[in-house]
């Protein structure tokens, strides 16, 4: 494979074309082993980035390692400038943008917040296992973190130091508001677990609305351990199914089930996402799509530094 662990694409380098320099390859590859051996033999030392990626079984630092950009990059002279590394650091700390299937930015309509204000928040909390904080606020556990929905101020809040501060997370905000507006019962969990193709609105999940499983396959298709680490960081519960399977809880009474099968010479890797069928009594297909996407993004982010 042409791309080195650091992200440099050797395939588009003239030094590689001329045979002056061999490809480094991803950290887990045979190419990486060979390159490290060659560096040791010819230079008496190895590239600290390639050696670290190889030792830690990381294919691509920028995509797969939660330590990036680490000291191996910032202390070394190459391959990236300080400006590039600072940009990566800053943008990795930002929450990824939220897009609707048509590519537009997600926003929560003021009328949804108005509908939510009409609800009896204590009754809603009883049904959802959210915790009332004040008459206009309730706290819930999203995967591995506490989040407050502030109905008076129309936002989600996360803890920063000792303060609860407004947090831009439009997909989660939208689905949470819709969930609280619609919930009207305690729905059974874990009894009737199905795929989106088994839901009444199955036709929705096609074309631009297909679940975004490609990035999961790209990241974890041959990295079961990385998938397990990400799911366990998000407080996922392991299930004894597929090559790796986890139950993740975006809300206390809503579960999603992610199944991963590793690829081999014959079969490509596969990901399936299942859910409790009663979710369709609370969320329309577009909100289910948004919720699965939000949890998928959390899995792709992995452990935040
Ligand atoms: S920095 Fe290391 S991994 Fe990247 S191209 Fe150079 S030798 Fe290879
Ligand atoms: S710690 Fe740094 S060099 Fe090592 S795998 Fe992670 S990003 Fe790459």
PDB file of C-alpha atoms and ligand atoms in Angstrom:
ATOM      1  CA  UNK A   1       0.000   0.000   0.000  1.00  0.00           C
ATOM      2  CA  UNK A   2       1.385   3.385  -0.975  1.00  0.00           C
ATOM      3  CA  UNK A   3       0.425   5.529   2.011  1.00  0.00           C
ATOM      4  CA  UNK A   4       2.888   5.576   4.892  1.00  0.00           C
ATOM      5  CA  UNK A   5       1.832   5.429   8.551  1.00  0.00           C
ATOM      6  CA  UNK A   6       2.448   9.170   8.803  1.00  0.00           C
ATOM      7  CA  UNK A   7       0.093   9.873   5.900  1.00  0.00           C
ATOM      8  CA  UNK A   8       2.676  10.660   3.198  1.00  0.00           C
ATOM      9  CA  UNK A   9       1.578   9.040  -0.043  1.00  0.00           C
ATOM     10  CA  UNK A  10       4.732   7.361  -1.417  1.00  0.00           C
ATOM     11  CA  UNK A  11       2.881   6.525  -4.633  1.00  0.00           C
ATOM     12  CA  UNK A  12       2.988  10.152  -5.751  1.00  0.00           C
ATOM     13  CA  UNK A  13       6.641  10.758  -4.786  1.00  0.00           C
ATOM     14  CA  UNK A  14       9.364  10.819  -7.442  1.00  0.00           C
ATOM     15  CA  UNK A  15      11.891   9.390  -4.974  1.00  0.00           C
ATOM     16  CA  UNK A  16       9.703   6.284  -4.877  1.00  0.00           C
ATOM     17  CA  UNK A  17       9.322   6.286  -8.679  1.00  0.00           C
ATOM     18  CA  UNK A  18      13.084   6.433  -9.140  1.00  0.00           C
ATOM     19  CA  UNK A  19      13.653   3.668  -6.623  1.00  0.00           C
ATOM     20  CA  UNK A  20      15.624   6.057  -4.412  1.00  0.00           C
ATOM     21  CA  UNK A  21      13.226   5.506  -1.518  1.00  0.00           C
ATOM     22  CA  UNK A  22      10.950   2.543  -0.827  1.00  0.00           C
ATOM     23  CA  UNK A  23       7.361   2.843   0.452  1.00  0.00           C
ATOM     24  CA  UNK A  24       6.878   2.910   4.200  1.00  0.00           C
ATOM     25  CA  UNK A  25       3.387   1.420   4.157  1.00  0.00           C
ATOM     26  CA  UNK A  26       0.791   1.415   6.952  1.00  0.00           C
ATOM     27  CA  UNK A  27       2.087   0.663  10.446  1.00  0.00           C
ATOM     28  CA  UNK A  28       0.846  -2.940  10.530  1.00  0.00           C
ATOM     29  CA  UNK A  29       2.084  -3.834   7.046  1.00  0.00           C
ATOM     30  CA  UNK A  30       4.965  -6.010   5.934  1.00  0.00           C
ATOM     31  CA  UNK A  31       6.216  -2.952   4.026  1.00  0.00           C
ATOM     32  CA  UNK A  32       6.580  -1.112   7.317  1.00  0.00           C
ATOM     33  CA  UNK A  33       8.581  -4.005   8.807  1.00  0.00           C
ATOM     34  CA  UNK A  34      10.859  -4.051   5.774  1.00  0.00           C
ATOM     35  CA  UNK A  35      11.325  -0.291   5.766  1.00  0.00           C
ATOM     36  CA  UNK A  36      12.198  -0.249   9.462  1.00  0.00           C
ATOM     37  CA  UNK A  37      14.743  -3.015   8.926  1.00  0.00           C
ATOM     38  CA  UNK A  38      16.224  -1.125   5.964  1.00  0.00           C
ATOM     39  CA  UNK A  39      16.413   2.140   7.938  1.00  0.00           C
ATOM     40  CA  UNK A  40      18.142   0.354  10.795  1.00  0.00           C
ATOM     41  CA  UNK A  41      20.600  -1.307   8.442  1.00  0.00           C
ATOM     42  CA  UNK A  42      21.389   1.757   6.330  1.00  0.00           C
ATOM     43  CA  UNK A  43      20.967   4.619   8.794  1.00  0.00           C
ATOM     44  CA  UNK A  44      21.563   2.912  12.117  1.00  0.00           C
ATOM     45  CA  UNK A  45      18.195   4.217  13.332  1.00  0.00           C
ATOM     46  CA  UNK A  46      14.508   4.125  12.430  1.00  0.00           C
ATOM     47  CA  UNK A  47      11.800   6.710  11.847  1.00  0.00           C
ATOM     48  CA  UNK A  48      10.201   7.238  15.260  1.00  0.00           C
ATOM     49  CA  UNK A  49       6.762   7.627  13.660  1.00  0.00           C
ATOM     50  CA  UNK A  50       6.914   4.411  11.666  1.00  0.00           C
ATOM     51  CA  UNK A  51       8.461   2.505  14.579  1.00  0.00           C
ATOM     52  CA  UNK A  52       5.761   3.725  16.986  1.00  0.00           C
ATOM     53  CA  UNK A  53       2.917   2.965  14.584  1.00  0.00           C
ATOM     54  CA  UNK A  54       4.342  -0.498  13.939  1.00  0.00           C
ATOM     55  CA  UNK A  55       4.821  -1.236  17.627  1.00  0.00           C
ATOM     56  CA  UNK A  56       1.317  -0.002  18.533  1.00  0.00           C
ATOM     57  CA  UNK A  57      -0.371  -1.784  15.589  1.00  0.00           C
ATOM     58  CA  UNK A  58      -1.613   1.504  14.139  1.00  0.00           C
ATOM     59  CA  UNK A  59      -1.977   1.629  10.357  1.00  0.00           C
ATOM     60  CA  UNK A  60      -2.357   5.390   9.883  1.00  0.00           C
ATOM     61  CA  UNK A  61      -1.461   7.873  12.619  1.00  0.00           C
ATOM     62  CA  UNK A  62      -3.831  10.633  11.492  1.00  0.00           C
ATOM     63  CA  UNK A  63      -6.822   8.364  11.062  1.00  0.00           C
ATOM     64  CA  UNK A  64      -6.307   5.637  13.620  1.00  0.00           C
ATOM     65  CA  UNK A  65      -4.358   6.980  16.585  1.00  0.00           C
ATOM     66  CA  UNK A  66      -6.014   9.081  19.267  1.00  0.00           C
ATOM     67  CA  UNK A  67      -2.614  10.474  20.284  1.00  0.00           C
ATOM     68  CA  UNK A  68      -2.164  12.272  16.960  1.00  0.00           C
ATOM     69  CA  UNK A  69      -0.526  14.781  16.693  1.00  0.00           C
ATOM     70  CA  UNK A  70       1.899  13.330  19.242  1.00  0.00           C
ATOM     71  CA  UNK A  71       5.449  14.316  20.180  1.00  0.00           C
ATOM     72  CA  UNK A  72       6.885  12.132  17.435  1.00  0.00           C
ATOM     73  CA  UNK A  73       5.401  14.620  14.989  1.00  0.00           C
ATOM     74  CA  UNK A  74       5.852  17.849  16.922  1.00  0.00           C
ATOM     75  CA  UNK A  75       9.411  17.131  18.054  1.00  0.00           C
ATOM     76  CA  UNK A  76      10.644  15.863  14.690  1.00  0.00           C
ATOM     77  CA  UNK A  77      11.592  17.959  11.663  1.00  0.00           C
ATOM     78  CA  UNK A  78       9.317  16.116   9.255  1.00  0.00           C
ATOM     79  CA  UNK A  79       6.941  15.298   7.693  1.00  0.00           C
ATOM     80  CA  UNK A  80       4.557  18.126   8.693  1.00  0.00           C
ATOM     81  CA  UNK A  81       4.881  21.793   9.575  1.00  0.00           C
ATOM     82  CA  UNK A  82       3.858  23.186  12.962  1.00  0.00           C
ATOM     83  CA  UNK A  83       1.028  25.069  11.244  1.00  0.00           C
ATOM     84  CA  UNK A  84      -0.415  21.856   9.849  1.00  0.00           C
ATOM     85  CA  UNK A  85      -0.102  20.023  13.174  1.00  0.00           C
ATOM     86  CA  UNK A  86      -1.734  22.920  15.052  1.00  0.00           C
ATOM     87  CA  UNK A  87      -4.597  22.949  12.547  1.00  0.00           C
ATOM     88  CA  UNK A  88      -5.102  19.190  13.042  1.00  0.00           C
ATOM     89  CA  UNK A  89      -5.063  19.561  16.823  1.00  0.00           C
ATOM     90  CA  UNK A  90      -7.559  22.409  16.783  1.00  0.00           C
ATOM     91  CA  UNK A  91      -9.967  20.781  14.355  1.00  0.00           C
ATOM     92  CA  UNK A  92      -9.846  17.395  16.096  1.00  0.00           C
ATOM     93  CA  UNK A  93     -11.131  19.138  19.215  1.00  0.00           C
ATOM     94  CA  UNK A  94     -14.095  20.589  17.323  1.00  0.00           C
ATOM     95  CA  UNK A  95     -17.274  18.560  17.087  1.00  0.00           C
ATOM     96  CA  UNK A  96     -17.694  17.277  13.509  1.00  0.00           C
ATOM     97  CA  UNK A  97     -20.286  19.166  11.444  1.00  0.00           C
ATOM     98  CA  UNK A  98     -23.804  17.725  11.249  1.00  0.00           C
ATOM     99  CA  UNK A  99     -25.407  17.396   7.845  1.00  0.00           C
ATOM    100  CA  UNK A 100     -28.850  16.218   6.819  1.00  0.00           C
ATOM    101  CA  UNK A 101     -29.040  13.618   4.012  1.00  0.00           C
ATOM    102  CA  UNK A 102     -29.545  16.439   1.468  1.00  0.00           C
ATOM    103  CA  UNK A 103     -26.246  18.002   2.538  1.00  0.00           C
ATOM    104  CA  UNK A 104     -27.783  20.952   4.416  1.00  0.00           C
ATOM    105  CA  UNK A 105     -26.685  21.861   7.938  1.00  0.00           C
ATOM    106  CA  UNK A 106     -28.936  20.469  10.678  1.00  0.00           C
ATOM    107  CA  UNK A 107     -30.860  22.973  12.806  1.00  0.00           C
ATOM    108  CA  UNK A 108     -33.598  22.463  15.378  1.00  0.00           C
ATOM    109  CA  UNK A 109     -36.718  24.426  14.400  1.00  0.00           C
ATOM    110  CA  UNK A 110     -37.963  26.825  17.130  1.00  0.00           C
ATOM    111  CA  UNK A 111     -41.399  25.141  16.860  1.00  0.00           C
ATOM    112  CA  UNK A 112     -39.861  21.852  18.107  1.00  0.00           C
ATOM    113  CA  UNK A 113     -38.538  23.623  21.201  1.00  0.00           C
ATOM    114  CA  UNK A 114     -41.959  25.232  21.663  1.00  0.00           C
ATOM    115  CA  UNK A 115     -43.628  21.781  21.449  1.00  0.00           C
ATOM    116  CA  UNK A 116     -41.192  20.456  24.040  1.00  0.00           C
ATOM    117  CA  UNK A 117     -41.977  23.347  26.406  1.00  0.00           C
ATOM    118  CA  UNK A 118     -45.611  22.190  26.458  1.00  0.00           C
ATOM    119  CA  UNK A 119     -44.622  18.772  27.865  1.00  0.00           C
ATOM    120  CA  UNK A 120     -44.631  17.789  31.524  1.00  0.00           C
ATOM    121  CA  UNK A 121     -40.885  17.356  31.949  1.00  0.00           C
ATOM    122  CA  UNK A 122     -41.185  15.204  35.082  1.00  0.00           C
ATOM    123  CA  UNK A 123     -43.506  12.777  33.289  1.00  0.00           C
ATOM    124  CA  UNK A 124     -41.138  12.683  30.304  1.00  0.00           C
ATOM    125  CA  UNK A 125     -38.211  11.976  32.643  1.00  0.00           C
ATOM    126  CA  UNK A 126     -40.117   9.070  34.200  1.00  0.00           C
ATOM    127  CA  UNK A 127     -40.567   7.497  30.775  1.00  0.00           C
ATOM    128  CA  UNK A 128     -37.020   8.069  29.550  1.00  0.00           C
ATOM    129  CA  UNK A 129     -34.930   7.801  32.732  1.00  0.00           C
ATOM    130  CA  UNK A 130     -33.653  11.339  32.156  1.00  0.00           C
ATOM    131  CA  UNK A 131     -32.996  13.182  35.428  1.00  0.00           C
ATOM    132  CA  UNK A 132     -34.855  16.465  36.067  1.00  0.00           C
ATOM    133  CA  UNK A 133     -32.380  19.210  36.999  1.00  0.00           C
ATOM    134  CA  UNK A 134     -34.627  22.300  37.077  1.00  0.00           C
ATOM    135  CA  UNK A 135     -38.171  22.771  35.692  1.00  0.00           C
ATOM    136  CA  UNK A 136     -36.600  23.593  32.286  1.00  0.00           C
ATOM    137  CA  UNK A 137     -33.632  21.226  32.292  1.00  0.00           C
ATOM    138  CA  UNK A 138     -33.062  17.481  32.304  1.00  0.00           C
ATOM    139  CA  UNK A 139     -29.852  15.473  32.302  1.00  0.00           C
ATOM    140  CA  UNK A 140     -29.219  12.284  30.358  1.00  0.00           C
ATOM    141  CA  UNK A 141     -26.366   9.938  29.706  1.00  0.00           C
ATOM    142  CA  UNK A 142     -25.310  10.043  26.058  1.00  0.00           C
ATOM    143  CA  UNK A 143     -23.027   7.010  25.620  1.00  0.00           C
ATOM    144  CA  UNK A 144     -20.242   7.812  28.105  1.00  0.00           C
ATOM    145  CA  UNK A 145     -21.020  11.414  29.071  1.00  0.00           C
ATOM    146  CA  UNK A 146     -23.620  13.476  30.902  1.00  0.00           C
ATOM    147  CA  UNK A 147     -25.492  15.995  28.782  1.00  0.00           C
ATOM    148  CA  UNK A 148     -28.137  18.497  29.876  1.00  0.00           C
ATOM    149  CA  UNK A 149     -30.989  19.521  27.632  1.00  0.00           C
ATOM    150  CA  UNK A 150     -31.803  23.134  28.520  1.00  0.00           C
ATOM    151  CA  UNK A 151     -35.320  23.631  27.239  1.00  0.00           C
ATOM    152  CA  UNK A 152     -35.566  27.271  28.335  1.00  0.00           C
ATOM    153  CA  UNK A 153     -32.405  28.244  26.476  1.00  0.00           C
ATOM    154  CA  UNK A 154     -32.917  25.870  23.530  1.00  0.00           C
ATOM    155  CA  UNK A 155     -29.575  24.093  23.712  1.00  0.00           C
ATOM    156  CA  UNK A 156     -27.610  21.118  24.964  1.00  0.00           C
ATOM    157  CA  UNK A 157     -25.015  21.667  27.670  1.00  0.00           C
ATOM    158  CA  UNK A 158     -21.878  19.772  28.598  1.00  0.00           C
ATOM    159  CA  UNK A 159     -19.660  20.183  31.588  1.00  0.00           C
ATOM    160  CA  UNK A 160     -16.491  22.202  31.118  1.00  0.00           C
ATOM    161  CA  UNK A 161     -14.567  22.377  34.391  1.00  0.00           C
ATOM    162  CA  UNK A 162     -17.181  23.317  37.005  1.00  0.00           C
ATOM    163  CA  UNK A 163     -19.563  24.964  34.520  1.00  0.00           C
ATOM    164  CA  UNK A 164     -22.263  23.588  32.249  1.00  0.00           C
ATOM    165  CA  UNK A 165     -21.777  25.318  28.907  1.00  0.00           C
ATOM    166  CA  UNK A 166     -23.817  25.314  25.697  1.00  0.00           C
ATOM    167  CA  UNK A 167     -22.557  22.646  23.323  1.00  0.00           C
ATOM    168  CA  UNK A 168     -22.992  22.677  19.542  1.00  0.00           C
ATOM    169  CA  UNK A 169     -24.180  19.186  18.662  1.00  0.00           C
ATOM    170  CA  UNK A 170     -27.078  19.700  16.218  1.00  0.00           C
ATOM    171  CA  UNK A 171     -27.802  16.043  15.378  1.00  0.00           C
ATOM    172  CA  UNK A 172     -27.978  15.017  19.022  1.00  0.00           C
ATOM    173  CA  UNK A 173     -29.956  18.154  19.873  1.00  0.00           C
ATOM    174  CA  UNK A 174     -32.512  17.481  17.136  1.00  0.00           C
ATOM    175  CA  UNK A 175     -33.031  13.811  17.971  1.00  0.00           C
ATOM    176  CA  UNK A 176     -33.212  14.504  21.712  1.00  0.00           C
ATOM    177  CA  UNK A 177     -35.892  17.158  21.252  1.00  0.00           C
ATOM    178  CA  UNK A 178     -37.937  14.888  18.947  1.00  0.00           C
ATOM    179  CA  UNK A 179     -37.533  11.938  21.309  1.00  0.00           C
ATOM    180  CA  UNK A 180     -38.785  13.916  24.300  1.00  0.00           C
ATOM    181  CA  UNK A 181     -41.689  15.390  22.342  1.00  0.00           C
ATOM    182  CA  UNK A 182     -42.868  11.982  21.099  1.00  0.00           C
ATOM    183  CA  UNK A 183     -42.188   9.578  23.941  1.00  0.00           C
ATOM    184  CA  UNK A 184     -45.450   8.478  25.563  1.00  0.00           C
ATOM    185  CA  UNK A 185     -44.716   5.063  27.034  1.00  0.00           C
ATOM    186  CA  UNK A 186     -41.984   2.846  28.467  1.00  0.00           C
ATOM    187  CA  UNK A 187     -40.990   0.805  25.451  1.00  0.00           C
ATOM    188  CA  UNK A 188     -39.534  -2.698  25.832  1.00  0.00           C
ATOM    189  CA  UNK A 189     -35.824  -3.089  25.062  1.00  0.00           C
ATOM    190  CA  UNK A 190     -33.831  -6.083  23.859  1.00  0.00           C
ATOM    191  CA  UNK A 191     -36.840  -8.210  22.841  1.00  0.00           C
ATOM    192  CA  UNK A 192     -37.382  -7.338  19.197  1.00  0.00           C
ATOM    193  CA  UNK A 193     -34.067  -6.239  17.699  1.00  0.00           C
ATOM    194  CA  UNK A 194     -34.205  -5.477  13.990  1.00  0.00           C
ATOM    195  CA  UNK A 195     -32.354  -3.702  11.172  1.00  0.00           C
ATOM    196  CA  UNK A 196     -33.592  -0.497   9.568  1.00  0.00           C
ATOM    197  CA  UNK A 197     -34.774  -2.578   6.583  1.00  0.00           C
ATOM    198  CA  UNK A 198     -37.307  -4.238   8.927  1.00  0.00           C
ATOM    199  CA  UNK A 199     -38.892  -0.963  10.042  1.00  0.00           C
ATOM    200  CA  UNK A 200     -42.193   0.311   8.644  1.00  0.00           C
ATOM    201  CA  UNK A 201     -40.326   3.189   6.981  1.00  0.00           C
ATOM    202  CA  UNK A 202     -37.611   0.873   5.600  1.00  0.00           C
ATOM    203  CA  UNK A 203     -37.863   2.540   2.171  1.00  0.00           C
ATOM    204  CA  UNK A 204     -36.352   5.706   3.683  1.00  0.00           C
ATOM    205  CA  UNK A 205     -32.937   4.110   4.282  1.00  0.00           C
ATOM    206  CA  UNK A 206     -31.823   4.039   0.655  1.00  0.00           C
ATOM    207  CA  UNK A 207     -29.680   6.170  -1.649  1.00  0.00           C
ATOM    208  CA  UNK A 208     -28.675   9.378   0.165  1.00  0.00           C
ATOM    209  CA  UNK A 209     -30.383   8.072   3.340  1.00  0.00           C
ATOM    210  CA  UNK A 210     -28.419   4.811   3.472  1.00  0.00           C
ATOM    211  CA  UNK A 211     -26.655   4.349   6.794  1.00  0.00           C
ATOM    212  CA  UNK A 212     -23.134   5.750   6.749  1.00  0.00           C
ATOM    213  CA  UNK A 213     -21.297   2.474   7.392  1.00  0.00           C
ATOM    214  CA  UNK A 214     -18.466   3.021   4.872  1.00  0.00           C
ATOM    215  CA  UNK A 215     -16.343   5.157   7.232  1.00  0.00           C
ATOM    216  CA  UNK A 216     -16.753   2.496   9.943  1.00  0.00           C
ATOM    217  CA  UNK A 217     -15.555  -0.185   7.529  1.00  0.00           C
ATOM    218  CA  UNK A 218     -12.651   1.973   6.388  1.00  0.00           C
ATOM    219  CA  UNK A 219     -11.565   2.606   9.956  1.00  0.00           C
ATOM    220  CA  UNK A 220     -12.345  -0.712  11.668  1.00  0.00           C
ATOM    221  CA  UNK A 221     -12.761  -3.250   8.830  1.00  0.00           C
ATOM    222  CA  UNK A 222      -9.423  -4.822   9.700  1.00  0.00           C
ATOM    223  CA  UNK A 223      -9.013  -3.434  13.203  1.00  0.00           C
ATOM    224  CA  UNK A 224     -11.319  -5.312  15.581  1.00  0.00           C
ATOM    225  CA  UNK A 225      -9.282  -4.199  18.558  1.00  0.00           C
ATOM    226  CA  UNK A 226      -9.649  -0.537  17.584  1.00  0.00           C
ATOM    227  CA  UNK A 227     -13.416  -1.050  17.248  1.00  0.00           C
ATOM    228  CA  UNK A 228     -13.585  -2.686  20.682  1.00  0.00           C
ATOM    229  CA  UNK A 229     -11.584   0.133  22.257  1.00  0.00           C
ATOM    230  CA  UNK A 230     -13.812   2.809  20.703  1.00  0.00           C
ATOM    231  CA  UNK A 231     -17.049   1.009  21.709  1.00  0.00           C
ATOM    232  CA  UNK A 232     -15.828   0.387  25.256  1.00  0.00           C
ATOM    233  CA  UNK A 233     -14.694   4.009  25.588  1.00  0.00           C
ATOM    234  CA  UNK A 234     -18.311   4.923  24.779  1.00  0.00           C
ATOM    235  CA  UNK A 235     -19.499   2.601  27.578  1.00  0.00           C
ATOM    236  CA  UNK A 236     -20.667  -0.007  25.056  1.00  0.00           C
ATOM    237  CA  UNK A 237     -21.583  -3.439  26.361  1.00  0.00           C
ATOM    238  CA  UNK A 238     -20.008  -6.342  24.533  1.00  0.00           C
ATOM    239  CA  UNK A 239     -22.377  -8.840  22.911  1.00  0.00           C
ATOM    240  CA  UNK A 240     -21.301 -12.353  21.988  1.00  0.00           C
ATOM    241  CA  UNK A 241     -22.148 -12.014  18.298  1.00  0.00           C
ATOM    242  CA  UNK A 242     -20.343 -11.357  14.983  1.00  0.00           C
ATOM    243  CA  UNK A 243     -16.540 -10.838  15.248  1.00  0.00           C
ATOM    244  CA  UNK A 244     -17.213  -7.907  17.575  1.00  0.00           C
ATOM    245  CA  UNK A 245     -20.591  -6.588  18.692  1.00  0.00           C
ATOM    246  CA  UNK A 246     -21.542  -3.810  21.082  1.00  0.00           C
ATOM    247  CA  UNK A 247     -24.720  -2.391  22.562  1.00  0.00           C
ATOM    248  CA  UNK A 248     -24.410   1.390  22.769  1.00  0.00           C
ATOM    249  CA  UNK A 249     -26.876   3.591  24.638  1.00  0.00           C
ATOM    250  CA  UNK A 250     -27.391   7.122  23.278  1.00  0.00           C
ATOM    251  CA  UNK A 251     -30.203   7.516  25.854  1.00  0.00           C
ATOM    252  CA  UNK A 252     -30.874   5.533  29.012  1.00  0.00           C
ATOM    253  CA  UNK A 253     -33.811   3.725  27.389  1.00  0.00           C
ATOM    254  CA  UNK A 254     -32.594   3.585  23.773  1.00  0.00           C
ATOM    255  CA  UNK A 255     -29.999   1.121  22.554  1.00  0.00           C
ATOM    256  CA  UNK A 256     -28.235   0.687  19.226  1.00  0.00           C
ATOM    257  CA  UNK A 257     -26.368  -2.519  18.388  1.00  0.00           C
ATOM    258  CA  UNK A 258     -23.252  -2.381  16.192  1.00  0.00           C
ATOM    259  CA  UNK A 259     -21.956  -5.643  14.685  1.00  0.00           C
ATOM    260  CA  UNK A 260     -18.614  -5.942  12.890  1.00  0.00           C
ATOM    261  CA  UNK A 261     -17.344  -8.840  10.797  1.00  0.00           C
ATOM    262  CA  UNK A 262     -13.706  -8.677   9.828  1.00  0.00           C
ATOM    263  CA  UNK A 263     -12.829  -9.230   6.176  1.00  0.00           C
ATOM    264  CA  UNK A 264     -10.610 -11.990   4.784  1.00  0.00           C
ATOM    265  CA  UNK A 265      -9.364 -13.099   1.310  1.00  0.00           C
ATOM    266  CA  UNK A 266     -12.885 -14.183   0.353  1.00  0.00           C
ATOM    267  CA  UNK A 267     -15.200 -11.724   2.074  1.00  0.00           C
ATOM    268  CA  UNK A 268     -15.129  -7.983   2.589  1.00  0.00           C
ATOM    269  CA  UNK A 269     -15.624  -6.677   6.126  1.00  0.00           C
ATOM    270  CA  UNK A 270     -19.203  -5.874   7.082  1.00  0.00           C
ATOM    271  CA  UNK A 271     -20.960  -3.649   9.587  1.00  0.00           C
ATOM    272  CA  UNK A 272     -24.588  -3.955  10.671  1.00  0.00           C
ATOM    273  CA  UNK A 273     -26.533  -1.605  12.900  1.00  0.00           C
ATOM    274  CA  UNK A 274     -29.615  -2.941  14.667  1.00  0.00           C
ATOM    275  CA  UNK A 275     -32.096  -1.307  17.012  1.00  0.00           C
ATOM    276  CA  UNK A 276     -35.112  -2.080  19.140  1.00  0.00           C
ATOM    277  CA  UNK A 277     -38.163  -2.063  16.891  1.00  0.00           C
ATOM    278  CA  UNK A 278     -40.255   0.088  19.311  1.00  0.00           C
ATOM    279  CA  UNK A 279     -37.966   3.024  18.499  1.00  0.00           C
ATOM    280  CA  UNK A 280     -40.141   3.608  15.429  1.00  0.00           C
ATOM    281  CA  UNK A 281     -43.034   4.478  17.732  1.00  0.00           C
ATOM    282  CA  UNK A 282     -41.026   7.454  18.971  1.00  0.00           C
ATOM    283  CA  UNK A 283     -38.741   8.526  16.135  1.00  0.00           C
ATOM    284  CA  UNK A 284     -39.481   8.902  12.434  1.00  0.00           C
ATOM    285  CA  UNK A 285     -37.040   7.368   9.945  1.00  0.00           C
ATOM    286  CA  UNK A 286     -35.071  10.599   9.451  1.00  0.00           C
ATOM    287  CA  UNK A 287     -34.545  10.945  13.216  1.00  0.00           C
ATOM    288  CA  UNK A 288     -33.451   7.292  13.468  1.00  0.00           C
ATOM    289  CA  UNK A 289     -31.012   7.965  10.621  1.00  0.00           C
ATOM    290  CA  UNK A 290     -29.694  11.010  12.502  1.00  0.00           C
ATOM    291  CA  UNK A 291     -29.300   9.082  15.765  1.00  0.00           C
ATOM    292  CA  UNK A 292     -27.385   6.226  14.124  1.00  0.00           C
ATOM    293  CA  UNK A 293     -25.184   8.758  12.350  1.00  0.00           C
ATOM    294  CA  UNK A 294     -24.445  10.589  15.573  1.00  0.00           C
ATOM    295  CA  UNK A 295     -23.392   7.382  17.326  1.00  0.00           C
ATOM    296  CA  UNK A 296     -21.372   6.337  14.254  1.00  0.00           C
ATOM    297  CA  UNK A 297     -19.505   9.644  14.466  1.00  0.00           C
ATOM    298  CA  UNK A 298     -18.750   8.975  18.142  1.00  0.00           C
ATOM    299  CA  UNK A 299     -17.326   5.565  17.199  1.00  0.00           C
ATOM    300  CA  UNK A 300     -15.168   7.149  14.503  1.00  0.00           C
ATOM    301  CA  UNK A 301     -13.912   9.838  16.862  1.00  0.00           C
ATOM    302  CA  UNK A 302     -12.739   7.140  19.271  1.00  0.00           C
ATOM    303  CA  UNK A 303     -11.322   8.132  22.628  1.00  0.00           C
ATOM    304  CA  UNK A 304     -11.091  11.926  22.828  1.00  0.00           C
ATOM    305  CA  UNK A 305      -7.830  13.145  24.341  1.00  0.00           C
TER     306      UNK A 305
HETATM  307  S1  LIG B   1       8.036  10.223   8.255  1.00  0.00           S
HETATM  308 FE1  LIG B   1       8.523   8.074   8.670  1.00  0.00          FE
HETATM  309  S2  LIG B   1       6.661   6.987   8.070  1.00  0.00           S
HETATM  310 FE2  LIG B   1       6.533   9.002   7.146  1.00  0.00          FE
HETATM  311  S3  LIG B   1       7.388   8.769   5.075  1.00  0.00           S
HETATM  312 FE3  LIG B   1       9.056   9.424   6.421  1.00  0.00          FE
HETATM  313  S4  LIG B   1      10.043   7.533   7.080  1.00  0.00           S
HETATM  314 FE4  LIG B   1       8.029   6.987   6.290  1.00  0.00          FE
HETATM  315  S1  LIG B   2       1.653   7.863  19.058  1.00  0.00           S
HETATM  316 FE1  LIG B   2       2.141   9.235  17.341  1.00  0.00          FE
HETATM  317  S2  LIG B   2       3.610   8.152  16.048  1.00  0.00           S
HETATM  318 FE2  LIG B   2       2.702   6.663  17.452  1.00  0.00          FE
HETATM  319  S3  LIG B   2       1.027   5.761  16.265  1.00  0.00           S
HETATM  320 FE3  LIG B   2       0.153   7.457  17.448  1.00  0.00          FE
HETATM  321  S4  LIG B   2       0.264   9.283  16.148  1.00  0.00           S
HETATM  322 FE4  LIG B   2       1.593   7.685  15.250  1.00  0.00          FE
END
